[in-house]
Every structure is written in structure tokens, then in C-alpha cells.
Amino acid sequence: MRKPVVLYGLVLAVALLSPLIDAPQAFSQSITMRIAHTTAPTHPYTTMAQKLADSVKSKSNGGMVITIHPASQLGGERDLMEGLQLGTVDMMSCSLGVAASFVPELNLMNLPFLFRDAKHYTEVSNGPIGQRLLKAVEPKRLVGLGLYAPVFRVPMNGVRPIASPADFKGLRMRLMEVPLHMDTYKALGASPLPLPFGELYTALQLKTVDGNENALATLYSERFYEVQKYVSILPVFSNGAILLMSQATWNKLTPPQREIVTSSVPDALAVGDRDYLAMDEKGLTVMKGAGLGVNTPTDLTAFREAVKPIYGKYLEKMPDWVKEAFQQIQK
Ligand code: EAX
């Protein structure tokens, strides 16, 4: 007689507990997440992350904590992207250049001379095209929380000012490990060399490379201008960035916790944009004060002509919606 009751009890227990057994181990009430990036603690990536951390903490009454790991503490951008996919890193700010190595559609935003100015970049990244690009990361075990950083990557070097493509001839330029960027600088006449960000200051100091290219804010925050002579305001690429979360981390969050994160993102990205634009300006002033030669090529026709093959090469591999988006952006 007793055995059926015990059995019945067991079946009931399993039935009740099974949803808990196979559900991803949701975060208990208090959670800690790590956000990482490669740039200095003073950089806009960090001020953006601090704003996000502060909002999330206050909205969760201290239950959700985000710790910030700048200056490649947890690895370079490629390592961090792999860490997001593995779930060993919770969040990061990544350049759209490196992120495109994992999500090719993002290369749309990396095409040279694509955006007229900061306003144009922000309109596109905050609009339907930007939203669709954020969705495109999901099949790669990533969650796209937002696009920001409406500034441009400009060349800096220790040899000569860049006034025409001919001035790039023979210049060993450090580029991110991004094929589209490398091909573009090759088309401009330079000798591109891929190098992790964390090794760049020393490479410039030891002159194993002649130059690099980045946002003025980053050339300033990383103090690259200390070991370079010329900066040319030639906006070859957008310096757009993407705020990403690991799909594994997202799956562990409860719906209210997800809401706290997503509702905190817009203000945080606005801080990132504001600080990027302000630090670009401050950086240029400091560089001029430090005696760097600053020039601004006014006629970009020859530069645009030189990079024309890049559009065909990278767009031909893209899905139709990306090709259409490119046409829209060019209007
Ligand atoms: O995204 O490597 C670079 O030049 C990037 O600008 C940097 O990692 C921040």
C-alpha cells in the first residue's frame, strides 16, 4: 500500500521542480555584471559605462551592480567579443570595426566617407537601419543594446601632414584588425599594419609603425599625440561603437532586470556621445598646444576616388537590405 503513495509523491515533486531544473539559472535578486573595453578610464566608453552602472544600480535599489573594466584589463576587442559569445564577459563597448568581424552586416557603418557629419551618423544609427543592425547581432549569441559615438577616425603620424592620397605613400599605418579598414588604407596608398590597441603606444614610441588613425578623443585619451607629429582632419571612417551584452547573461536576467538595463541605455549612450564630441574638441586643442601639425584637407575628391573599389568589394557580399540601406544613407 505505502509504495504507490511514495511514488505518487515523487512524481509530483519532479513535476513541480522540473521547470526550475531546465530554466537557465536566473540571477538571484542581487547580480553583478562586468562591462569591459580597451580604452583609458578617462575615455567616453568609461563615462558611458559609469552612467549605465549608476542608473541600473539606483533602479534596482542596489540589487544590480555593473563593474567597469577599461584599458584592455579583460583583453582586446576581439578577445572581449569572444568572451561575450562564451558568456565569460557580460557587456562591452566595441568599435563597429572589430564588431563587424563577428557580424558582417555591421560593415555597412564602416564604409569610408559614408557619413556627412555627426548628425547624419546619429540619424542613421538611431533610425530603422540602426535598429536592424542591432537585431543582426542576435544570431551570434549577442544582444545589441545600442549604437553610439558620432565621431570620426582621422589619421595621425610622425612623418608628414596628409593633404592628398600621395602623402600616404610608404606610411606604415596601424589599423585595427579589420579587413575593410586595412583594404581602405591600402587603396589610399599607405602600408596598413594590424596591431592590438594595447600595444599601440609602444609601437608608435619605438617607431615600428609611423602612424595610426582614431577619433581625436581617443588619440588624446591614450596620449598617442605625445609620440606623433601630425594629425590630419580627414574623416575616413566613422568611429561608431556598439554596446553589447552576452546572450548568456541576458538569458539569466529576469524580465524586470532586462527592463532596468534597457531603460537605462539611452541616457548612458547620450553621455557617451556628449563626452566623445567634447573630448574630440578638447583633444584637438591640447594637440595644437603640444605643437602637433594640424591640417584639414578641404577637397576630398581624390581620397573618395581612391577608395571607390571598397564599396563594391564589401557590399557585394551583403544581404539586399544592407545594399538598400547603403543607397538610403547616400541620399
Ligand atoms: O574601440 O582599436 C582601436 O583603435 C579602437 O578604437 C579601440 O579599441 C576602441
Short mmCIF file of C-alpha atoms and ligand atoms in Angstrom, two decimals:
data_model
loop_
_atom_site.label_atom_id
_atom_site.label_comp_id
_atom_site.label_asym_id
_atom_site.label_seq_id
_atom_site.Cartn_x
_atom_site.Cartn_y
_atom_site.Cartn_z
CA MET A 1 0.00 0.00 0.00
CA ARG A 2 2.66 2.59 1.06
CA LYS A 3 4.81 2.27 -2.12
CA PRO A 4 2.21 3.89 -4.53
CA VAL A 5 1.91 6.94 -2.17
CA VAL A 6 5.69 7.46 -2.12
CA LEU A 7 5.82 7.00 -5.90
CA TYR A 8 2.94 9.46 -6.33
CA GLY A 9 4.79 11.94 -4.08
CA LEU A 10 7.96 11.56 -6.16
CA VAL A 11 6.16 12.11 -9.48
CA LEU A 12 4.50 15.22 -8.03
CA ALA A 13 7.84 16.61 -6.79
CA VAL A 14 9.52 16.08 -10.18
CA ALA A 15 6.59 17.69 -11.99
CA LEU A 16 6.77 20.73 -9.73
CA LEU A 17 10.55 21.07 -9.77
CA SER A 18 11.26 20.33 -13.46
CA PRO A 19 10.69 23.90 -14.74
CA LEU A 20 13.33 25.04 -12.29
CA ILE A 21 15.75 22.29 -13.33
CA ASP A 22 15.98 23.18 -17.04
CA ALA A 23 15.46 27.00 -16.78
CA PRO A 24 18.75 28.97 -17.15
CA GLN A 25 19.99 29.66 -13.68
CA ALA A 26 18.35 33.05 -13.37
CA PHE A 27 20.31 35.61 -11.40
CA SER A 28 19.19 35.70 -7.82
CA GLN A 29 17.91 39.05 -6.76
CA SER A 30 21.36 40.65 -6.48
CA ILE A 31 23.57 40.37 -9.51
CA THR A 32 26.98 41.66 -10.60
CA MET A 33 27.83 42.07 -14.28
CA ARG A 34 31.17 43.09 -15.80
CA ILE A 35 31.42 45.62 -18.64
CA ALA A 36 34.76 45.88 -20.47
CA HIS A 37 36.55 47.90 -23.16
CA THR A 38 40.05 48.72 -24.37
CA THR A 39 40.35 52.47 -23.80
CA ALA A 40 41.51 54.57 -20.83
CA PRO A 41 39.47 55.17 -17.64
CA THR A 42 39.02 58.81 -18.81
CA HIS A 43 37.61 57.78 -22.22
CA PRO A 44 33.90 58.24 -23.20
CA TYR A 45 33.47 54.44 -23.25
CA THR A 46 34.09 54.62 -19.49
CA THR A 47 31.85 57.62 -18.77
CA MET A 48 29.06 55.87 -20.73
CA ALA A 49 29.55 52.69 -18.70
CA GLN A 50 29.58 54.64 -15.43
CA LYS A 51 26.26 56.30 -16.27
CA LEU A 52 24.77 52.90 -17.16
CA ALA A 53 26.08 51.34 -13.93
CA ASP A 54 24.73 54.20 -11.80
CA SER A 55 21.25 54.08 -13.40
CA VAL A 56 20.96 50.30 -13.18
CA LYS A 57 22.07 50.31 -9.53
CA SER A 58 19.63 53.00 -8.48
CA LYS A 59 16.69 51.48 -10.42
CA SER A 60 17.36 48.10 -8.80
CA ASN A 61 17.85 49.56 -5.30
CA GLY A 62 21.41 48.32 -5.35
CA GLY A 63 20.43 44.80 -6.46
CA MET A 64 22.13 45.05 -9.87
CA VAL A 65 25.81 46.05 -9.89
CA ILE A 66 27.90 46.67 -13.04
CA THR A 67 31.69 46.71 -12.54
CA ILE A 68 33.74 48.58 -15.18
CA HIS A 69 36.95 47.12 -16.71
CA PRO A 70 38.73 49.64 -19.02
CA ALA A 71 42.17 49.69 -20.65
CA SER A 72 42.06 46.10 -22.03
CA GLN A 73 42.03 44.71 -18.44
CA LEU A 74 39.93 41.75 -19.69
CA GLY A 75 41.56 41.60 -23.14
CA GLY A 76 41.48 43.30 -26.54
CA GLU A 77 38.25 43.87 -28.51
CA ARG A 78 38.44 40.50 -30.31
CA ASP A 79 39.02 38.66 -27.01
CA LEU A 80 36.12 40.53 -25.43
CA MET A 81 33.78 39.72 -28.35
CA GLU A 82 34.66 36.03 -27.99
CA GLY A 83 34.14 36.38 -24.22
CA LEU A 84 30.63 37.74 -24.81
CA GLN A 85 29.81 34.79 -27.05
CA LEU A 86 31.12 32.35 -24.43
CA GLY A 87 29.39 34.18 -21.59
CA THR A 88 32.65 34.90 -19.75
CA VAL A 89 32.20 38.65 -20.29
CA ASP A 90 28.78 40.22 -19.66
CA MET A 91 28.91 43.51 -21.59
CA MET A 92 31.27 45.63 -23.68
CA SER A 93 31.63 48.73 -25.84
CA CYS A 94 33.19 47.68 -29.13
CA SER A 95 34.26 49.60 -32.21
CA LEU A 96 31.96 48.81 -35.14
CA GLY A 97 35.14 47.89 -37.00
CA VAL A 98 36.03 44.89 -34.85
CA ALA A 99 32.39 44.01 -34.17
CA ALA A 100 31.90 43.63 -37.93
CA SER A 101 34.40 40.77 -37.90
CA PHE A 102 31.76 38.87 -35.94
CA VAL A 103 28.63 40.42 -37.51
CA PRO A 104 29.43 41.28 -41.18
CA GLU A 105 26.30 43.43 -41.68
CA LEU A 106 27.87 45.99 -39.32
CA ASN A 107 30.48 46.70 -42.01
CA LEU A 108 27.86 48.93 -43.63
CA MET A 109 28.73 51.53 -40.98
CA ASN A 110 32.47 51.10 -41.61
CA LEU A 111 32.44 52.05 -45.30
CA PRO A 112 34.78 55.02 -45.91
CA PHE A 113 33.47 58.57 -46.17
CA LEU A 114 29.90 57.26 -45.66
CA PHE A 115 28.56 59.87 -43.22
CA ARG A 116 28.46 63.63 -43.85
CA ASP A 117 28.77 64.53 -40.15
CA ALA A 118 27.91 63.52 -36.55
CA LYS A 119 24.22 64.37 -37.05
CA HIS A 120 24.00 62.10 -40.12
CA TYR A 121 25.61 59.20 -38.22
CA THR A 122 23.23 59.66 -35.28
CA GLU A 123 20.15 59.81 -37.54
CA VAL A 124 21.13 56.54 -39.24
CA SER A 125 22.28 54.68 -36.09
CA ASN A 126 19.19 55.72 -34.09
CA GLY A 127 16.84 55.06 -37.03
CA PRO A 128 15.40 51.89 -38.68
CA ILE A 129 18.79 50.96 -40.21
CA GLY A 130 20.46 51.13 -36.80
CA GLN A 131 17.68 49.09 -35.21
CA ARG A 132 18.00 46.42 -37.89
CA LEU A 133 21.78 46.28 -37.39
CA LEU A 134 21.24 45.74 -33.65
CA LYS A 135 18.95 42.80 -34.45
CA ALA A 136 21.58 41.37 -36.79
CA VAL A 137 23.89 40.56 -33.86
CA GLU A 138 21.42 38.13 -32.24
CA PRO A 139 22.29 35.03 -34.30
CA LYS A 140 25.87 35.44 -32.95
CA ARG A 141 24.89 34.90 -29.29
CA LEU A 142 24.94 38.65 -28.68
CA VAL A 143 22.35 41.27 -27.68
CA GLY A 144 22.65 44.70 -29.33
CA LEU A 145 21.75 47.38 -26.76
CA GLY A 146 22.67 50.45 -28.81
CA LEU A 147 24.91 52.33 -31.24
CA TYR A 148 26.77 55.49 -30.27
CA ALA A 149 29.98 57.58 -30.68
CA PRO A 150 29.11 60.05 -33.52
CA VAL A 151 32.74 60.96 -34.23
CA PHE A 152 35.24 60.08 -36.98
CA ARG A 153 38.59 58.29 -37.19
CA VAL A 154 41.32 60.57 -38.58
CA PRO A 155 44.96 59.77 -39.46
CA MET A 156 47.87 60.82 -37.24
CA ASN A 157 51.55 60.16 -37.99
CA GLY A 158 55.15 61.09 -37.29
CA VAL A 159 56.32 61.82 -40.86
CA ARG A 160 54.20 64.38 -42.78
CA PRO A 161 50.78 66.08 -42.95
CA ILE A 162 48.20 64.27 -45.16
CA ALA A 163 46.90 66.69 -47.80
CA SER A 164 46.42 64.20 -50.67
CA PRO A 165 46.47 60.39 -51.12
CA ALA A 166 50.10 60.69 -52.33
CA ASP A 167 51.08 61.72 -48.79
CA PHE A 168 50.12 58.24 -47.50
CA LYS A 169 52.77 56.64 -49.75
CA GLY A 170 55.09 54.38 -47.73
CA LEU A 171 53.49 55.27 -44.38
CA ARG A 172 53.24 52.25 -42.09
CA MET A 173 49.83 52.90 -40.52
CA ARG A 174 48.49 50.94 -37.57
CA LEU A 175 44.94 49.81 -38.24
CA MET A 176 42.54 47.71 -36.22
CA GLU A 177 42.44 44.05 -37.27
CA VAL A 178 39.59 44.94 -39.65
CA PRO A 179 39.93 43.83 -43.31
CA LEU A 180 37.72 46.68 -44.63
CA HIS A 181 39.86 49.27 -42.82
CA MET A 182 43.09 47.64 -43.98
CA ASP A 183 41.91 47.50 -47.63
CA THR A 184 40.82 51.13 -47.50
CA TYR A 185 44.19 52.42 -46.25
CA LYS A 186 45.94 50.24 -48.81
CA ALA A 187 43.74 51.84 -51.52
CA LEU A 188 44.77 55.25 -50.16
CA GLY A 189 48.42 54.29 -50.68
CA ALA A 190 49.51 53.54 -47.11
CA SER A 191 51.07 50.32 -45.75
CA PRO A 192 48.49 49.15 -43.19
CA LEU A 193 49.66 47.07 -40.21
CA PRO A 194 47.10 45.41 -37.88
CA LEU A 195 48.02 45.73 -34.19
CA PRO A 196 46.08 45.25 -30.94
CA PHE A 197 45.16 48.57 -29.32
CA GLY A 198 47.01 47.80 -26.11
CA GLU A 199 50.35 47.57 -27.96
CA LEU A 200 49.97 50.78 -29.98
CA TYR A 201 51.59 53.43 -27.76
CA THR A 202 54.85 51.44 -27.56
CA ALA A 203 54.81 50.71 -31.31
CA LEU A 204 54.50 54.45 -32.05
CA GLN A 205 57.19 55.31 -29.49
CA LEU A 206 59.61 52.73 -30.95
CA LYS A 207 58.61 53.78 -34.49
CA THR A 208 57.75 50.21 -35.53
CA VAL A 209 54.78 51.98 -37.10
CA ASP A 210 54.72 55.56 -38.49
CA GLY A 211 51.14 56.38 -37.65
CA ASN A 212 47.66 55.36 -36.56
CA GLU A 213 44.09 56.52 -37.02
CA ASN A 214 41.35 57.04 -34.47
CA ALA A 215 38.89 59.53 -33.02
CA LEU A 216 40.58 62.72 -31.75
CA ALA A 217 39.11 61.85 -28.32
CA THR A 218 40.96 58.51 -28.34
CA LEU A 219 44.20 59.92 -29.81
CA TYR A 220 44.03 62.32 -26.83
CA SER A 221 42.85 59.96 -24.03
CA GLU A 222 45.56 57.42 -24.93
CA ARG A 223 48.19 60.23 -25.24
CA PHE A 224 49.28 58.97 -28.67
CA TYR A 225 49.97 62.63 -29.62
CA GLU A 226 52.97 62.53 -27.26
CA VAL A 227 54.80 60.30 -29.77
CA GLN A 228 53.41 61.69 -33.06
CA LYS A 229 53.87 64.93 -35.06
CA TYR A 230 50.92 65.44 -37.42
CA VAL A 231 47.15 64.95 -37.26
CA SER A 232 45.00 65.44 -40.38
CA ILE A 233 41.25 66.07 -40.03
CA LEU A 234 40.36 63.57 -42.78
CA PRO A 235 37.24 61.64 -41.63
CA VAL A 236 37.99 58.38 -43.44
CA PHE A 237 35.82 56.20 -41.18
CA SER A 238 33.02 56.64 -38.67
CA ASN A 239 34.29 55.77 -35.20
CA GLY A 240 30.91 54.33 -34.34
CA ALA A 241 30.66 51.96 -31.38
CA ILE A 242 28.17 49.34 -30.27
CA LEU A 243 27.08 48.48 -26.73
CA LEU A 244 26.68 44.71 -26.49
CA MET A 245 25.54 42.16 -23.91
CA SER A 246 26.27 38.46 -23.90
CA GLN A 247 23.18 36.38 -24.85
CA ALA A 248 24.08 34.07 -21.95
CA THR A 249 23.93 36.97 -19.48
CA TRP A 250 20.68 38.27 -20.99
CA ASN A 251 19.11 34.83 -20.61
CA LYS A 252 19.93 34.85 -16.90
CA LEU A 253 18.17 38.18 -16.33
CA THR A 254 14.54 38.22 -15.24
CA PRO A 255 12.16 40.36 -17.34
CA PRO A 256 12.18 43.19 -14.74
CA GLN A 257 16.00 43.10 -14.69
CA ARG A 258 16.12 43.29 -18.50
CA GLU A 259 13.77 46.27 -18.37
CA ILE A 260 16.06 48.03 -15.90
CA VAL A 261 19.03 47.55 -18.26
CA THR A 262 17.28 48.56 -21.49
CA SER A 263 15.58 51.59 -19.91
CA SER A 264 18.99 52.80 -18.68
CA VAL A 265 20.75 52.53 -22.04
CA PRO A 266 19.53 55.71 -23.87
CA ASP A 267 20.76 58.12 -21.16
CA ALA A 268 24.07 56.27 -20.90
CA LEU A 269 24.65 56.43 -24.66
CA ALA A 270 23.77 60.13 -24.61
CA VAL A 271 26.55 60.65 -22.05
CA GLY A 272 28.93 58.70 -24.30
CA ASP A 273 28.01 60.85 -27.33
CA ARG A 274 28.28 64.11 -25.38
CA ASP A 275 31.68 63.21 -23.93
CA TYR A 276 33.02 61.95 -27.26
CA LEU A 277 32.16 65.23 -29.01
CA ALA A 278 33.55 67.29 -26.12
CA MET A 279 36.74 65.23 -25.85
CA ASP A 280 37.29 65.42 -29.63
CA GLU A 281 37.33 69.22 -29.30
CA LYS A 282 39.47 69.24 -26.16
CA GLY A 283 41.86 66.72 -27.70
CA LEU A 284 42.42 68.89 -30.77
CA THR A 285 43.13 71.94 -28.60
CA VAL A 286 45.63 70.01 -26.49
CA MET A 287 47.34 68.57 -29.59
CA LYS A 288 47.70 72.03 -31.12
CA GLY A 289 49.04 73.24 -27.78
CA ALA A 290 51.54 70.36 -27.78
CA GLY A 291 52.88 71.59 -31.13
CA LEU A 292 51.37 68.94 -33.42
CA GLY A 293 50.92 69.97 -37.03
CA VAL A 294 47.16 70.01 -37.70
CA ASN A 295 45.77 70.23 -41.25
CA THR A 296 42.29 69.78 -42.75
CA PRO A 297 42.16 68.62 -46.37
CA THR A 298 39.20 70.53 -47.87
CA ASP A 299 38.85 68.75 -51.23
CA LEU A 300 38.19 65.04 -50.56
CA THR A 301 37.61 64.15 -54.24
CA ALA A 302 40.94 62.34 -54.72
CA PHE A 303 40.51 60.44 -51.43
CA ARG A 304 36.95 59.39 -52.33
CA GLU A 305 38.08 58.33 -55.80
CA ALA A 306 40.89 56.18 -54.38
CA VAL A 307 38.56 54.20 -52.08
CA LYS A 308 35.74 53.63 -54.60
CA PRO A 309 36.61 49.89 -55.11
CA ILE A 310 35.98 49.27 -51.40
CA TYR A 311 32.20 49.78 -51.72
CA GLY A 312 31.82 47.15 -54.43
CA LYS A 313 34.10 44.67 -52.71
CA TYR A 314 32.26 44.77 -49.37
CA LEU A 315 28.69 45.41 -50.47
CA GLU A 316 28.58 42.56 -52.98
CA LYS A 317 28.81 40.08 -50.07
CA MET A 318 25.97 41.79 -48.17
CA PRO A 319 22.26 40.85 -47.96
CA ASP A 320 19.95 43.04 -50.10
CA TRP A 321 18.64 45.05 -47.14
CA VAL A 322 22.18 46.25 -46.41
CA LYS A 323 22.69 47.27 -50.06
CA GLU A 324 19.39 49.20 -49.92
CA ALA A 325 20.40 50.79 -46.62
CA PHE A 326 23.65 51.96 -48.25
CA GLN A 327 21.67 53.67 -51.04
CA GLN A 328 19.42 55.34 -48.45
CA ILE A 329 22.37 56.62 -46.40
CA GLN A 330 23.99 58.08 -49.52
CA LYS A 331 20.90 60.18 -50.33
O1 EAX B 1 37.32 50.90 -29.78
O2 EAX B 1 41.47 49.58 -31.51
C1 EAX B 1 41.03 50.70 -31.74
O3 EAX B 1 41.60 51.53 -32.45
C2 EAX B 1 39.70 51.08 -31.16
O4 EAX B 1 39.39 52.39 -31.46
C3 EAX B 1 39.72 50.95 -29.71
O5 EAX B 1 39.95 49.65 -29.42
C4 EAX B 1 38.42 51.40 -29.13
#
